[in-house]
mmCIF file of C-alpha atoms and ligand atoms in Angstrom:
data_model
loop_
_atom_site.group_PDB
_atom_site.id
_atom_site.type_symbol
_atom_site.label_atom_id
_atom_site.label_comp_id
_atom_site.label_asym_id
_atom_site.label_seq_id
_atom_site.Cartn_x
_atom_site.Cartn_y
_atom_site.Cartn_z
ATOM 1 C CA MET Y 1 -24.028 23.960 -24.839
ATOM 2 C CA ARG Y 2 -24.840 24.400 -21.338
ATOM 3 C CA PRO Y 3 -23.513 23.373 -18.322
ATOM 4 C CA ASP Y 4 -25.552 20.262 -17.726
ATOM 5 C CA GLY Y 5 -25.129 19.363 -21.329
ATOM 6 C CA ARG Y 6 -28.247 20.010 -23.239
ATOM 7 C CA PRO Y 7 -28.226 21.932 -25.622
ATOM 8 C CA SER Y 8 -28.694 25.518 -25.273
ATOM 9 C CA GLY Y 9 -31.784 27.442 -27.257
ATOM 10 C CA PRO Y 10 -34.994 29.468 -26.174
ATOM 11 C CA ARG Y 11 -34.808 29.392 -22.667
ATOM 12 C CA ARG Y 12 -38.523 27.106 -21.257
ATOM 13 C CA PRO Y 13 -40.271 29.206 -19.028
ATOM 14 C CA GLU Y 14 -39.719 28.165 -15.182
ATOM 15 C CA PRO Y 15 -42.570 26.445 -14.032
ATOM 16 C CA ALA Y 16 -44.384 26.849 -10.559
ATOM 17 C CA ARG Y 17 -46.724 24.280 -8.733
ATOM 18 C CA VAL Y 18 -49.791 26.786 -7.458
ATOM 19 C CA PHE Y 19 -52.602 26.292 -5.724
ATOM 20 C CA PHE Y 20 -55.823 28.160 -3.908
ATOM 21 C CA ALA Y 21 -56.437 27.612 -0.288
ATOM 22 C CA LEU Y 22 -57.306 28.694 3.418
ATOM 23 C CA TRP Y 23 -54.803 29.375 5.503
ATOM 24 C CA PRO Y 24 -55.310 28.502 9.114
ATOM 25 C CA ASP Y 25 -55.217 31.546 11.684
ATOM 26 C CA ASP Y 26 -52.559 30.821 14.628
ATOM 27 C CA ARG Y 27 -54.674 29.673 17.294
ATOM 28 C CA VAL Y 28 -56.544 26.975 14.527
ATOM 29 C CA ARG Y 29 -53.123 25.944 13.557
ATOM 30 C CA LYS Y 30 -51.661 25.009 17.020
ATOM 31 C CA ALA Y 31 -55.144 22.948 17.811
ATOM 32 C CA LEU Y 32 -55.283 20.887 14.581
ATOM 33 C CA HIS Y 33 -51.334 20.722 14.572
ATOM 34 C CA GLN Y 34 -51.486 19.156 18.461
ATOM 35 C CA ALA Y 35 -54.035 16.550 16.680
ATOM 36 C CA ALA Y 36 -51.270 15.938 14.042
ATOM 37 C CA VAL Y 37 -48.649 15.079 16.476
ATOM 38 C CA ASP Y 38 -50.914 13.232 18.738
ATOM 39 C CA CYS Y 39 -52.323 10.926 15.574
ATOM 40 C CA ALA Y 40 -49.073 10.489 13.812
ATOM 41 C CA ARG Y 41 -47.917 8.972 17.497
ATOM 42 C CA ARG Y 42 -50.549 6.639 17.453
ATOM 43 C CA PHE Y 43 -50.766 5.701 13.550
ATOM 44 C CA GLY Y 44 -47.321 6.131 12.519
ATOM 45 C CA GLY Y 45 -47.036 8.685 9.555
ATOM 46 C CA ARG Y 46 -46.032 12.238 9.027
ATOM 47 C CA ALA Y 47 -47.738 14.765 10.827
ATOM 48 C CA MET Y 48 -47.912 17.964 8.662
ATOM 49 C CA GLN Y 49 -45.342 21.163 10.029
ATOM 50 C CA PRO Y 50 -47.754 23.499 11.257
ATOM 51 C CA GLU Y 51 -47.088 26.441 8.515
ATOM 52 C CA THR Y 52 -47.558 24.013 5.876
ATOM 53 C CA LEU Y 53 -51.374 23.092 6.935
ATOM 54 C CA HIS Y 54 -53.731 24.291 5.134
ATOM 55 C CA LEU Y 55 -57.592 23.956 3.261
ATOM 56 C CA THR Y 56 -57.002 23.579 -0.745
ATOM 57 C CA LEU Y 57 -60.077 25.125 -2.846
ATOM 58 C CA ALA Y 58 -58.121 24.619 -5.645
ATOM 59 C CA PHE Y 59 -55.415 22.852 -7.153
ATOM 60 C CA ILE Y 60 -53.933 24.031 -10.732
ATOM 61 C CA GLY Y 61 -50.559 22.300 -10.716
ATOM 62 C CA ASP Y 62 -47.605 23.286 -12.854
ATOM 63 C CA VAL Y 63 -47.868 26.588 -14.771
ATOM 64 C CA PRO Y 64 -45.615 28.748 -16.249
ATOM 65 C CA LEU Y 65 -44.572 31.810 -13.834
ATOM 66 C CA GLU Y 66 -45.435 34.244 -16.171
ATOM 67 C CA ASP Y 67 -49.029 32.961 -15.852
ATOM 68 C CA LEU Y 68 -49.308 34.154 -12.275
ATOM 69 C CA PRO Y 69 -51.269 37.556 -13.148
ATOM 70 C CA ARG Y 70 -53.603 35.476 -15.103
ATOM 71 C CA LEU Y 71 -54.680 33.335 -12.084
ATOM 72 C CA GLN Y 72 -54.647 36.156 -9.543
ATOM 73 C CA GLU Y 73 -57.157 38.264 -11.978
ATOM 74 C CA ALA Y 74 -58.980 34.819 -12.022
ATOM 75 C CA ALA Y 75 -58.870 35.187 -8.157
ATOM 76 C CA ALA Y 76 -59.760 38.860 -8.171
ATOM 77 C CA GLY Y 77 -63.053 38.433 -9.566
ATOM 78 C CA VAL Y 78 -64.153 36.241 -6.872
ATOM 79 C CA ASP Y 79 -67.663 37.003 -4.455
ATOM 80 C CA GLY Y 80 -66.922 35.297 -1.286
ATOM 81 C CA SER Y 81 -68.282 35.673 1.961
ATOM 82 C CA ALA Y 82 -66.728 35.083 5.114
ATOM 83 C CA PHE Y 83 -67.737 32.571 7.120
ATOM 84 C CA ARG Y 84 -66.864 30.267 10.205
ATOM 85 C CA LEU Y 85 -65.601 27.292 10.005
ATOM 86 C CA GLY Y 86 -66.284 24.463 12.968
ATOM 87 C CA PHE Y 87 -63.363 21.294 12.595
ATOM 88 C CA ASP Y 88 -65.074 18.691 14.399
ATOM 89 C CA ARG Y 89 -64.112 15.445 12.741
ATOM 90 C CA LEU Y 90 -60.702 13.730 11.848
ATOM 91 C CA GLY Y 91 -61.164 11.335 8.835
ATOM 92 C CA PHE Y 92 -58.896 8.572 7.315
ATOM 93 C CA TRP Y 93 -57.973 7.986 3.641
ATOM 94 C CA GLY Y 94 -56.973 4.466 2.807
ATOM 95 C CA HIS Y 95 -56.400 4.953 -0.750
ATOM 96 C CA ASN Y 96 -53.582 7.869 0.114
ATOM 97 C CA HIS Y 97 -52.786 6.843 3.741
ATOM 98 C CA ILE Y 98 -53.826 10.729 5.103
ATOM 99 C CA LEU Y 99 -55.449 11.518 7.806
ATOM 100 C CA TRP Y 100 -57.482 14.997 8.022
ATOM 101 C CA ALA Y 101 -59.708 16.995 9.826
ATOM 102 C CA GLY Y 102 -62.734 18.346 8.259
ATOM 103 C CA SER Y 103 -66.161 19.638 9.560
ATOM 104 C CA ARG Y 104 -69.440 18.060 10.160
ATOM 105 C CA GLN Y 105 -71.711 20.403 8.610
ATOM 106 C CA ALA Y 106 -69.361 22.977 6.829
ATOM 107 C CA ASP Y 107 -71.608 26.440 5.807
ATOM 108 C CA PRO Y 108 -72.639 26.777 2.749
ATOM 109 C CA ALA Y 109 -70.546 29.741 1.869
ATOM 110 C CA LEU Y 110 -67.310 27.128 1.914
ATOM 111 C CA SER Y 111 -68.064 25.270 -1.364
ATOM 112 C CA ALA Y 112 -69.384 28.463 -3.105
ATOM 113 C CA VAL Y 113 -66.286 30.254 -2.771
ATOM 114 C CA ALA Y 114 -64.696 26.818 -4.027
ATOM 115 C CA HIS Y 115 -67.039 26.647 -6.807
ATOM 116 C CA GLY Y 116 -66.946 30.037 -7.463
ATOM 117 C CA LEU Y 117 -62.551 30.180 -7.757
ATOM 118 C CA ALA Y 118 -63.223 27.454 -9.933
ATOM 119 C CA GLY Y 119 -65.885 29.179 -12.540
ATOM 120 C CA ARG Y 120 -63.242 31.624 -12.719
ATOM 121 C CA LEU Y 121 -60.439 29.484 -12.812
ATOM 122 C CA GLU Y 122 -62.332 27.321 -15.524
ATOM 123 C CA ALA Y 123 -63.172 30.282 -17.549
ATOM 124 C CA ALA Y 124 -59.724 31.956 -18.123
ATOM 125 C CA GLY Y 125 -58.265 28.174 -18.811
ATOM 126 C CA TYR Y 126 -57.548 26.416 -15.833
ATOM 127 C CA PRO Y 127 -60.033 24.016 -14.611
ATOM 128 C CA SER Y 128 -59.355 22.781 -10.995
ATOM 129 C CA GLY Y 129 -60.536 19.427 -9.790
ATOM 130 C CA ILE Y 130 -64.312 20.613 -9.094
ATOM 131 C CA LYS Y 131 -64.887 21.189 -13.030
ATOM 132 C CA THR Y 132 -63.200 18.282 -13.938
ATOM 133 C CA GLY Y 133 -65.594 15.832 -12.137
ATOM 134 C CA ARG Y 134 -63.921 15.459 -8.444
ATOM 135 C CA PRO Y 135 -65.665 16.516 -5.986
ATOM 136 C CA PHE Y 136 -65.036 19.272 -3.341
ATOM 137 C CA ALA Y 137 -63.764 17.621 -0.521
ATOM 138 C CA PRO Y 138 -62.644 20.440 2.195
ATOM 139 C CA HIS Y 139 -60.332 18.871 4.727
ATOM 140 C CA VAL Y 140 -56.932 20.197 6.617
ATOM 141 C CA THR Y 141 -53.893 17.021 5.655
ATOM 142 C CA LEU Y 142 -52.805 16.824 9.607
ATOM 143 C CA VAL Y 143 -51.238 13.426 8.970
ATOM 144 C CA ARG Y 144 -49.890 11.429 5.765
ATOM 145 C CA ASN Y 145 -47.961 8.313 5.197
ATOM 146 C CA VAL Y 146 -50.429 6.750 8.005
ATOM 147 C CA VAL Y 147 -49.151 3.728 8.802
ATOM 148 C CA ASN Y 148 -52.152 1.887 10.716
ATOM 149 C CA LYS Y 149 -54.687 0.465 8.237
ATOM 150 C CA HIS Y 150 -57.673 0.847 10.313
ATOM 151 C CA PRO Y 151 -57.107 3.957 12.398
ATOM 152 C CA GLU Y 152 -59.718 4.520 15.768
ATOM 153 C CA LEU Y 153 -59.855 8.306 15.701
ATOM 154 C CA PRO Y 154 -60.229 10.183 18.809
ATOM 155 C CA GLU Y 155 -62.804 12.452 19.182
ATOM 156 C CA LEU Y 156 -61.229 15.831 17.694
ATOM 157 C CA PRO Y 157 -61.743 18.910 20.484
ATOM 158 C CA SER Y 158 -64.049 21.145 18.502
ATOM 159 C CA VAL Y 159 -62.222 24.533 17.051
ATOM 160 C CA ASP Y 160 -64.096 27.409 15.794
ATOM 161 C CA TRP Y 161 -61.784 29.526 12.617
ATOM 162 C CA ALA Y 162 -63.064 32.600 11.336
ATOM 163 C CA CYS Y 163 -62.166 32.472 7.415
ATOM 164 C CA GLN Y 164 -61.697 35.743 6.153
ATOM 165 C CA GLU Y 165 -59.293 35.508 3.091
ATOM 166 C CA PHE Y 166 -58.287 32.938 0.547
ATOM 167 C CA VAL Y 167 -54.658 32.308 -0.546
ATOM 168 C CA LEU Y 168 -52.542 31.823 -4.103
ATOM 169 C CA VAL Y 169 -49.743 29.601 -2.501
ATOM 170 C CA ARG Y 170 -46.834 28.351 -4.547
ATOM 171 C CA SER Y 171 -45.488 25.007 -3.460
ATOM 172 C CA ARG Y 172 -42.491 23.497 -3.553
ATOM 173 C CA LEU Y 173 -41.556 19.873 -3.646
ATOM 174 C CA SER Y 174 -38.929 17.990 -1.853
ATOM 175 C CA GLY Y 175 -37.857 14.819 0.037
ATOM 176 C CA GLN Y 176 -38.951 16.314 2.864
ATOM 177 C CA GLY Y 177 -42.159 17.417 1.964
ATOM 178 C CA ALA Y 178 -44.086 20.174 0.273
ATOM 179 C CA ALA Y 179 -42.582 24.143 1.470
ATOM 180 C CA TYR Y 180 -45.445 26.883 0.454
ATOM 181 C CA GLU Y 181 -45.017 30.192 -0.049
ATOM 182 C CA THR Y 182 -48.073 32.956 -0.028
ATOM 183 C CA VAL Y 183 -48.031 34.814 -3.694
ATOM 184 C CA ALA Y 184 -51.203 36.641 -3.467
ATOM 185 C CA ARG Y 185 -54.487 36.804 -0.943
ATOM 186 C CA TRP Y 186 -58.180 37.948 -1.102
ATOM 187 C CA PRO Y 187 -60.477 39.180 1.333
ATOM 188 C CA LEU Y 188 -63.690 37.557 1.521
ATOM 189 C CA ARG Y 189 -66.488 39.751 1.653
ATOM 190 C CA SER Y 190 -68.416 40.293 5.476
ATOM 191 C CA PRO Y 191 -71.771 38.347 5.211
HETATM 192 P P1 ATP R 201 -46.447 16.144 -1.144
HETATM 193 O O1 ATP R 201 -46.896 16.401 -2.665
HETATM 194 O O2 ATP R 201 -45.097 16.488 -1.037
HETATM 195 O O3 ATP R 201 -46.671 14.930 0.005
HETATM 196 P P2 ATP R 201 -48.318 18.304 -0.704
HETATM 197 O O4 ATP R 201 -49.165 17.308 -1.397
HETATM 198 O O5 ATP R 201 -49.192 18.698 0.362
HETATM 199 O O6 ATP R 201 -47.164 17.500 -0.031
HETATM 200 P P3 ATP R 201 -48.130 19.522 -2.935
HETATM 201 O O7 ATP R 201 -48.708 18.165 -3.861
HETATM 202 O O8 ATP R 201 -47.847 20.854 -3.708
HETATM 203 O O9 ATP R 201 -47.982 19.317 -1.832
HETATM 204 O O10 ATP R 201 -50.524 19.698 -3.300
HETATM 205 C C1 ATP R 201 -50.566 21.316 -2.886
HETATM 206 C C2 ATP R 201 -52.028 20.807 -2.341
HETATM 207 O O11 ATP R 201 -52.593 20.719 -3.336
HETATM 208 C C3 ATP R 201 -52.515 19.450 -1.054
HETATM 209 O O12 ATP R 201 -53.098 20.449 -0.119
HETATM 210 C C4 ATP R 201 -52.595 18.797 -1.808
HETATM 211 O O13 ATP R 201 -53.531 17.546 -1.117
HETATM 212 C C5 ATP R 201 -53.578 19.779 -2.688
HETATM 213 N N1 ATP R 201 -53.657 18.781 -4.805
HETATM 214 C C6 ATP R 201 -52.328 18.092 -5.370
HETATM 215 N N2 ATP R 201 -52.565 17.723 -5.926
HETATM 216 C C7 ATP R 201 -53.600 17.800 -6.322
HETATM 217 C C8 ATP R 201 -54.664 17.269 -7.006
HETATM 218 N N3 ATP R 201 -54.508 16.658 -8.581
HETATM 219 N N4 ATP R 201 -56.284 17.565 -7.118
HETATM 220 C C9 ATP R 201 -56.585 18.213 -5.600
HETATM 221 N N5 ATP R 201 -55.959 18.725 -4.842
HETATM 222 C C10 ATP R 201 -54.422 18.283 -4.919
HETATM 223 MG MG1 MG R 202 -48.913 15.686 -3.230
#
């Protein structure tokens, strides 16, 4: 018997909750966090901490830790180009109370990376959202649990981000919000 009362036996592999993302640099992070704090003050909710701000490319969910090398191998085969992303709009989703930053006209290289990654992941046996019918909706979540149901969104001072790499991230959920740890990173090719 184990101390927690469960019978001992072959140990279940430890799962890891993982996803692929773009992680903004300091300047972009500061600008987006400023907007997050400002919106949380106006509309209620929890502003995301600066170091957690990201744009999800593909969400995988729980996998055994030993699967990480296979995911990394799939990602290494993605042939994506670097691009610039101008954040110039705020948006709000009423169904999950999330306020986010996005781009009015994202460079097609962004969805090309997301779709390239989704294809490689699917081939490796990890279908991600895009391949299971969820359209890719590129956004950076700024505020969660927004209280105001019809926030009048302010203008987002435009901020330009040079995306030069993507990352595999491990997420650890807690009552205080998720903590993220970068597992691996891959450069995007200079266009
Ligand atoms: P929390 O769940 O504590 O509010 P979080 O959503 O940021 O925090 P995760 O749930 O680990 O942390 O999600 C990591 C990233 O993947 C986030 O950007 C989240 O929006 C996205 N994500 C989570 N679940 C899915 C899903 N089923 N499909 C697509 N993206 C998802
Ligand atoms: Mg979540």
